[in-house]
Coordinates of C-alpha atoms and ligand atoms in Angstrom, one line a residue:
X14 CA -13.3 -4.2 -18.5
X15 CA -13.5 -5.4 -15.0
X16 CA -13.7 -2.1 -12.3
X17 CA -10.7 -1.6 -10.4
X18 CA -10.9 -3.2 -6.6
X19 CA -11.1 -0.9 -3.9
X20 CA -8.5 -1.8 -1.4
X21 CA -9.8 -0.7 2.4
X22 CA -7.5 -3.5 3.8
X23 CA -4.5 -1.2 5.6
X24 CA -4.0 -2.7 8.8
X25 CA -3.3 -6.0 6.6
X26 CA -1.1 -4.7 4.2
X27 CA -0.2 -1.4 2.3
X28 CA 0.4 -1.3 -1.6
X29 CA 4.0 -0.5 -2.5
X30 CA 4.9 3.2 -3.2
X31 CA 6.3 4.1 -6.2
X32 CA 9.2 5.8 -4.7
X33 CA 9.9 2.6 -2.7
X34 CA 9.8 0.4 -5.8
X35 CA 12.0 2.5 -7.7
X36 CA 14.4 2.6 -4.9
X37 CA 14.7 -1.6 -5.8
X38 CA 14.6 -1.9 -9.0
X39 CA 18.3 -1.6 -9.8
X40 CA 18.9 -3.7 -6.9
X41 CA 17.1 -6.8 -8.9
X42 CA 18.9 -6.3 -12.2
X43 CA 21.1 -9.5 -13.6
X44 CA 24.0 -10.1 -15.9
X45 CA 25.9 -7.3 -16.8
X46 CA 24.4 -4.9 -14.3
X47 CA 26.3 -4.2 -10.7
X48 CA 23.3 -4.4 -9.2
X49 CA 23.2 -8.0 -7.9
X50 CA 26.4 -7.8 -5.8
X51 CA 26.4 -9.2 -2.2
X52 CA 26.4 -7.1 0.4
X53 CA 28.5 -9.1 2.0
X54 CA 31.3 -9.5 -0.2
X55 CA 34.3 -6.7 -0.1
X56 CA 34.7 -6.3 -4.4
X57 CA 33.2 -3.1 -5.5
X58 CA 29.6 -4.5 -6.9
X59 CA 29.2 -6.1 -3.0
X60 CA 30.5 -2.7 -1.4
X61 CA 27.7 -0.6 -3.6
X62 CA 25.3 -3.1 -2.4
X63 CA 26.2 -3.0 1.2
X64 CA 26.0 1.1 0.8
X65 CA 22.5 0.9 -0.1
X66 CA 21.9 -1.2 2.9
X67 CA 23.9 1.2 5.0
X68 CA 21.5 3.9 3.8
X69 CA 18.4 2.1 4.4
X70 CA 19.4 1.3 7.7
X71 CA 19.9 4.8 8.4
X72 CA 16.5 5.8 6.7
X73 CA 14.5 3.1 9.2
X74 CA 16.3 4.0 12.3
X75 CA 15.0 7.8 11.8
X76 CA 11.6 6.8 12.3
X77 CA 13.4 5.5 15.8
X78 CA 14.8 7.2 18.9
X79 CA 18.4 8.5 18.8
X80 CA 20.7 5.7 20.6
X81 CA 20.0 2.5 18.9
X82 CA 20.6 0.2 16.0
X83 CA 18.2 -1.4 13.1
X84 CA 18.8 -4.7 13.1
X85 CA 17.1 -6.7 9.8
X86 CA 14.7 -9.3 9.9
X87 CA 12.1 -11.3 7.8
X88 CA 9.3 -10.0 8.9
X89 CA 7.7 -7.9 12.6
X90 CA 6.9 -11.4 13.3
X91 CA 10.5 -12.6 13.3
X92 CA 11.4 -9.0 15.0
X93 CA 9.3 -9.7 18.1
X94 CA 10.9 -13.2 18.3
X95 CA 14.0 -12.3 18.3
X96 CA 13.1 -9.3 20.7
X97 CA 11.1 -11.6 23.0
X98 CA 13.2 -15.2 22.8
X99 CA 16.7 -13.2 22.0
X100 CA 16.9 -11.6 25.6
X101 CA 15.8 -15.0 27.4
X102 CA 19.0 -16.9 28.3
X103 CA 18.4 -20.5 28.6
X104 CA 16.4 -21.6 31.5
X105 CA 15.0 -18.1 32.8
X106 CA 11.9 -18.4 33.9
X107 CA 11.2 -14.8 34.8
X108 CA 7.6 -13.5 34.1
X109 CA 6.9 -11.5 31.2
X110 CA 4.0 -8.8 30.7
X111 CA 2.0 -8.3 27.9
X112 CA -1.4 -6.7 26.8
X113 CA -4.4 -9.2 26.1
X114 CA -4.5 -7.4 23.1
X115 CA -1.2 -8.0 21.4
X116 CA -0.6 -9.2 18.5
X117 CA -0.2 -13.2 17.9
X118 CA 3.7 -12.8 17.2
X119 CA 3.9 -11.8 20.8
X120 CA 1.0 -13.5 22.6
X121 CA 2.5 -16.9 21.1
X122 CA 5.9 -16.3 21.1
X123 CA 5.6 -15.5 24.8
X124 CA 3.2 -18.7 25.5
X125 CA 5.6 -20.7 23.8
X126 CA 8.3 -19.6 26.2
X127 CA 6.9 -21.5 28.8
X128 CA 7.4 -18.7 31.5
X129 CA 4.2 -17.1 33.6
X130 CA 2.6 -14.2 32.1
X131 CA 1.7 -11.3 32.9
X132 CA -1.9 -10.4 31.2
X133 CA -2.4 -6.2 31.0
X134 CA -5.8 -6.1 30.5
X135 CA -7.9 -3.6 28.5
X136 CA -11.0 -1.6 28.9
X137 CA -14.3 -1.7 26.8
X138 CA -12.5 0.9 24.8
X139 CA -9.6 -0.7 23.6
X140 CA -6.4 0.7 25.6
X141 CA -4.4 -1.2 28.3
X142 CA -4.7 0.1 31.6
X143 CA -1.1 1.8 31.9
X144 CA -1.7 1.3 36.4
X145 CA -2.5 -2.7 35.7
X146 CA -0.1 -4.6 38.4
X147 CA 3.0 -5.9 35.7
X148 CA 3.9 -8.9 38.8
X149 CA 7.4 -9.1 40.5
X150 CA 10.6 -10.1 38.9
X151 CA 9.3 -9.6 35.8
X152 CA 12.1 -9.1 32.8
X153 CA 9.9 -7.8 30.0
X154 CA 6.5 -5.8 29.1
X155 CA 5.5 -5.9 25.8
X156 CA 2.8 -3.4 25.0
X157 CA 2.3 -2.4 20.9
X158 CA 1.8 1.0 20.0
X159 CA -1.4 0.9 17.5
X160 CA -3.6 -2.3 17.4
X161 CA -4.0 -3.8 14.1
X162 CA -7.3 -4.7 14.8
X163 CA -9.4 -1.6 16.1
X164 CA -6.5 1.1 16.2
X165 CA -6.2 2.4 19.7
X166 CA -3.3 3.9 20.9
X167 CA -1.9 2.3 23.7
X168 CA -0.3 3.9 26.5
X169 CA 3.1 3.0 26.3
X170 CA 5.2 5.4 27.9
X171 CA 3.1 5.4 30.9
X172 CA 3.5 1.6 30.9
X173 CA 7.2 1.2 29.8
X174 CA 8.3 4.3 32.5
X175 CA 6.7 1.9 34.9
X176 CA 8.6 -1.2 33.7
X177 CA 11.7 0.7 33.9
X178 CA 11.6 1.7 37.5
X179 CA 11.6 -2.1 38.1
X180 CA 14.3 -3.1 36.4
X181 CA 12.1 -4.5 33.1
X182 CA 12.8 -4.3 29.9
X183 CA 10.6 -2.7 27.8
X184 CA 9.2 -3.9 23.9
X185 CA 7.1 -1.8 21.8
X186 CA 5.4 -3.9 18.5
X187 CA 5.5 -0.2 16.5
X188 CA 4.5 -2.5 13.3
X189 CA 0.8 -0.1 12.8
X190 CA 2.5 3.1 14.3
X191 CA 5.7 3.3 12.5
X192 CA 6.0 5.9 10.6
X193 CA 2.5 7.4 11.7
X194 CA 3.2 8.3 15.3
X195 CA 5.9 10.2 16.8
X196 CA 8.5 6.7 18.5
X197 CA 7.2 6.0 22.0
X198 CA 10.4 5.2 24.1
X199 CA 11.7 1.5 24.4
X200 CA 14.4 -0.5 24.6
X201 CA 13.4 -2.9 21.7
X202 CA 10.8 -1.7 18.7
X203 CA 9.2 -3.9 16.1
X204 CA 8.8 -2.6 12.4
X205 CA 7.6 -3.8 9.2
X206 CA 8.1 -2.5 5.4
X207 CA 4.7 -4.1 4.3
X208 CA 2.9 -2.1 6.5
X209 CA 4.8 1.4 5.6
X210 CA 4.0 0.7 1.4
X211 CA 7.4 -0.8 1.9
X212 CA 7.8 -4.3 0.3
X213 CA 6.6 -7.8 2.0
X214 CA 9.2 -10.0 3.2
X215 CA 11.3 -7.6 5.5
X216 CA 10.9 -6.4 8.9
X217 CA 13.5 -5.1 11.5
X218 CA 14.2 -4.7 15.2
X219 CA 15.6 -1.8 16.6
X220 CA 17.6 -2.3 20.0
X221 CA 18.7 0.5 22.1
X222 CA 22.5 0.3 22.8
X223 CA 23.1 -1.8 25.8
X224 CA 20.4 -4.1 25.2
X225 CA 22.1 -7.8 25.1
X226 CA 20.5 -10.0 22.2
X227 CA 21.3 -13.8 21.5
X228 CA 20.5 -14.9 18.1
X229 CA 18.2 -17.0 16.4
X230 CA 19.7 -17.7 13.2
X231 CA 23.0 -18.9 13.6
X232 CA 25.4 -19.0 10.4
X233 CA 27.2 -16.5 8.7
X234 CA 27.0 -14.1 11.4
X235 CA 25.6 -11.3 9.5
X236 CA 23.7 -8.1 11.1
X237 CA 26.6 -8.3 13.8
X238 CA 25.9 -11.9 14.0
X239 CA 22.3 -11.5 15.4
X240 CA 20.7 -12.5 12.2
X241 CA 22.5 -14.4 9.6
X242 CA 22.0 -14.8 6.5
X243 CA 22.3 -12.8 3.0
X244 CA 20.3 -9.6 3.3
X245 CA 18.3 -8.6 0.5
X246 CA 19.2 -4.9 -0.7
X247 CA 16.2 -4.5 -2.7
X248 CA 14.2 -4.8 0.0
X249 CA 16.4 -3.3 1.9
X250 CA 16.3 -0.4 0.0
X251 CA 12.3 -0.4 -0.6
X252 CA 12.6 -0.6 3.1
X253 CA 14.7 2.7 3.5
X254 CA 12.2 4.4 0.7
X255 CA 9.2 3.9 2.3
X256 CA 10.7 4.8 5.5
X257 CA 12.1 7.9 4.4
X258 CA 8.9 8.8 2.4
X259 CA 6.7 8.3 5.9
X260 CA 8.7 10.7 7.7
X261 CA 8.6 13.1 5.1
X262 CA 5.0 12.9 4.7
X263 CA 3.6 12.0 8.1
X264 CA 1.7 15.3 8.4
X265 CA 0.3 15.1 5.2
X266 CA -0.6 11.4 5.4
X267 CA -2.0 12.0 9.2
X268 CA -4.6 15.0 7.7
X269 CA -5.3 12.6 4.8
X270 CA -6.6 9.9 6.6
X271 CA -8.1 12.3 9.5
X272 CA -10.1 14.1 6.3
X273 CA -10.6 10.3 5.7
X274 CA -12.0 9.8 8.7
X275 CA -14.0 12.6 8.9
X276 CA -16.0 11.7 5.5
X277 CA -16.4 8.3 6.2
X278 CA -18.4 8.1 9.7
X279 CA -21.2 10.0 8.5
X280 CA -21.4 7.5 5.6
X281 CA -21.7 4.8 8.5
X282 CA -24.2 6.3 10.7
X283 CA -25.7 2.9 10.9
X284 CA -22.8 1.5 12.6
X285 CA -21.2 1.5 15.9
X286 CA -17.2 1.8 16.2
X287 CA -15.4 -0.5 18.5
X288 CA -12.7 0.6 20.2
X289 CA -12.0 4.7 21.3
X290 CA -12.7 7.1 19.0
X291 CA -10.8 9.6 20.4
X292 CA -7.2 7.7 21.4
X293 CA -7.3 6.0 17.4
X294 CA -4.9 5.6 14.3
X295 CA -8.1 7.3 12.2
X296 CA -7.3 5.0 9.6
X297 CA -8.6 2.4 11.0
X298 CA -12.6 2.1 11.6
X299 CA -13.7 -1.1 13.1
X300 CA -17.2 -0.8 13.4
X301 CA -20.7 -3.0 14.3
X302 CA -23.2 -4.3 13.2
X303 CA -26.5 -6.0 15.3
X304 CA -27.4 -9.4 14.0
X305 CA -24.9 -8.7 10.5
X306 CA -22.6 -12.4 9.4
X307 CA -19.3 -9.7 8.4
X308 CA -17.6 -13.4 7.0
X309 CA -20.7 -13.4 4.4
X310 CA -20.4 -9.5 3.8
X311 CA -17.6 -10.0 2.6
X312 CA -17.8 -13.0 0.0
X313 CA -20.7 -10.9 -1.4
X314 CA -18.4 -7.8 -1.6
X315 CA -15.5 -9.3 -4.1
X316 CA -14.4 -5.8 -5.2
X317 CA -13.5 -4.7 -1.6
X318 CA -11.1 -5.3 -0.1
X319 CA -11.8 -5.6 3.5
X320 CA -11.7 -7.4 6.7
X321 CA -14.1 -9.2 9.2
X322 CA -13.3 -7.6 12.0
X323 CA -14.1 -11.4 14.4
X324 CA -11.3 -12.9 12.7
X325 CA -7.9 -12.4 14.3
X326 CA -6.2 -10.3 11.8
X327 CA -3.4 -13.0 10.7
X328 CA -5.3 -14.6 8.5
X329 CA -5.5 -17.9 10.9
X330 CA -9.4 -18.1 11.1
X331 CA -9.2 -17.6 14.8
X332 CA -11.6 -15.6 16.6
X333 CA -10.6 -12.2 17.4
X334 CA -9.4 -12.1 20.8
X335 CA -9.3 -8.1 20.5
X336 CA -12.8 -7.6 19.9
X337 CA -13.3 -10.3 23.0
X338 CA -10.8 -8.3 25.0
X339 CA -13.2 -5.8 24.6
X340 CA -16.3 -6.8 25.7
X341 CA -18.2 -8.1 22.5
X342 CA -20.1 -10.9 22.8
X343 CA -19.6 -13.2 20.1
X344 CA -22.8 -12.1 17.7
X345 CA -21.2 -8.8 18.1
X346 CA -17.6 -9.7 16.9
X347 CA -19.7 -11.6 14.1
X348 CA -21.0 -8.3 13.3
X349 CA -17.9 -6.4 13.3
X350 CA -16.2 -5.3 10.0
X351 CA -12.7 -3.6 9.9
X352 CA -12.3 -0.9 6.9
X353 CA -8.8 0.1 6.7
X354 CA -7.5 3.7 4.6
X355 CA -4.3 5.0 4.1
X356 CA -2.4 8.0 1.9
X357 CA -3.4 6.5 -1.3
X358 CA -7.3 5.8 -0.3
X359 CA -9.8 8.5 -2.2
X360 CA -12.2 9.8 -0.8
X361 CA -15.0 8.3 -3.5
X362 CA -13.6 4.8 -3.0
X363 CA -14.6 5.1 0.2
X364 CA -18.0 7.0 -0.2
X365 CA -18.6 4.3 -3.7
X366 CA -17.6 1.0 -1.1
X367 CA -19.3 2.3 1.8
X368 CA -22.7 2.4 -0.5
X369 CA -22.4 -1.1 -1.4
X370 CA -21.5 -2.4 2.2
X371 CA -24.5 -0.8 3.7
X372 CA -26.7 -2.1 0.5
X373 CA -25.5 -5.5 1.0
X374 CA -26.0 -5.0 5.2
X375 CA -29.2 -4.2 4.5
X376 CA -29.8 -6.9 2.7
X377 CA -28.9 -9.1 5.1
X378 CA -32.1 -8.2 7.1
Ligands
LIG403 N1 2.3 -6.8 14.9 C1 1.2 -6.1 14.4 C2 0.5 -5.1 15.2 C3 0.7 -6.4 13.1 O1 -0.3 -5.8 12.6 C4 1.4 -7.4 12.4 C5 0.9 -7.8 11.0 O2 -0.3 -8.0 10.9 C6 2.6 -8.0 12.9 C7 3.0 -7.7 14.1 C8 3.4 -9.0 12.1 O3 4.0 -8.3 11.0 P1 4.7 -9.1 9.8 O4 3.6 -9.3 8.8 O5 5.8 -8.2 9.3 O6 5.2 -10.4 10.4

């Protein structure tokens, strides 16, 4: 029988809890169950559907400040549109700020805008520089909270109190923090279920009361007519589940993957770590290589699951524009590998994988 892969792929995706798959399972039953109402419609099977929304709503926004509202999206990526084009009316022009080290769903988003930006740059170790001029009449910084590629923390109260005092609003892409971190204070945050061992296929954005949104998706008028269209409640609810099981857990999962952490960097000693050691999400270890090809690493590897840490993160073959952000020169980001652990990683997966990617590294030469 074929050995089970080891999955060190977290910042990419997170396998579904089993609390947050049982929490949809009677949401996707069919005939002659009163599980596949509509949220949306008043009759009783609709209104049960619409309370296990309701609930998962509630379970999301706790991982939120106080004084806001979870509004339900497709994905972070649709989140951070409808964050960054939703508070745009037509035909303003006004600057908006982001890291260079944002995620694509931002960095494009804003580019496709059309209005100046504002680039925050970073330091050789990975965190924005929270004093970096953010230009004048600018209407938005964006700065995430974890970066999906080499897990710094980024300084975003420092940066969004700054943005407030001119007038700015303020976006925080919480998609690798959620969950994790205690909320940073914004006006608009970015989630998604996928990366919480919630389901694929749901993200949300939470707006702080006050904030004026314009929609994307016109229709229906669902989600207070910001969003229309039929929500889903099993994912919904798998939402909610893994929500509620992150805050439950966070301590527990945090001393995991710090124990984690701990184990694993003697096991690379070989290796250098990109990004800050210190200001880190520890389950993430994006680490180097001299003169290693990570892209053929990784074909050789077919029972790991884990990244190259040169290609952007989205899947899209581009180069990584954090690891350039950075400082690396491209045989470095060539060498660079990204090993991702979370609450369900052992630590002999790690220990058993870490074996073979230093075997095949050294074979490489
Ligand atoms: N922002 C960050 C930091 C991410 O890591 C990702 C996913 O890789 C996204 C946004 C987009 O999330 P989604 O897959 O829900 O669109």
């Amino acid at each position: 029988m074929a050995r089970a892969p080891i999955y060190l792929d977290c910042q990419a995706t997170t396998p579904l809890a089993p609390e947050a798959r049982a929490a949809m399972l009677p949401w996707l039953e069919g005939p002659g169950s009163d599980g596949f109402g509509n949220p949306h419609s008043p009759h009783r099977m609709g209104r049960l559907a619409a309370a296990a929304v309701e609930q998962a709503r509630d379970e999301i926004a706790a991982l939120c400040p106080p004084g806001g509202r979870i509004v339900f999206t497709g994905s972070a990526t649709e989140a951070l549109n409808l964050a960054i084009r939703g508070t745009a009316p037509a035909g303003d022009a006004r600057p908006v700020a982001v890291s260079t080290i944002e995620h694509a769903a931002v960095l494009d988003t804003v580019a496709a805008l059309g209005v100046p930006t504002v680039t925050v740059p970073v330091g050789g170790d990975g965190i924005a520089k929270a004093d970096a001029p953010l230009g004048a009449g600018t209407r938005l910084v964006a700065l995430m909270q974890v970066n999906n590629e080499i897990g710094t923390i980024q300084p975003c109260d420092a940066l969004f109190d700054r943005a407030r005092a001119m007038g700015a609003l303020t976006l925080c892409d919480a998609v690798q923090a959620a969950g994790k971190l205690a909320p940073v204070q914004a006006d608009m945050i970015a989630l998604s279920a996928h990366k919480m061992y919630g389901p694929k296929g749901i993200g949300a954005l939470w707006v702080r009361d006050g904030v004026q949104l314009a929609p994307l998706i016109t229709g229906g008028g669902q989600e207070h007519g910001l969003r229309s269209g039929t929500l889903s409640p099993a994912l919904c609810a798998g939402f909610g589940a893994a929500a509620r099981l992150a805050k439950e857990r966070m301590e527990e999962d945090c001393a995991h993957v710090e124990r984690l952490w701990a184990a694993a960097l003697p096991l690379f000693s070989q290796w250098s770590v990109n990004g800050s050691v210190s200001a880190r999400w520890r389950g993430n270890l994006n680490l180097r290589k001299k003169g290693l090809d990570a892209g053929r690493l990784i074909s050789e590897l077919r029972r790991i699951a884990f990244s190259a840490g040169s290609a952007c993160a989205s899947g899209s073959g581009r180069p990584s524009h954090v690891l350039k952000a950075i400082g690396l020169d491209p045989a470095s980001a060539k060498g660079s590998i990204r090993i991702g652990f979370g609450r369900y990683t052992t630590a002999e997966e790690l220990s058993e994988a870490a074996a073979a990617i230093n075997a095949a590294a050294d074979a490489q030469g």
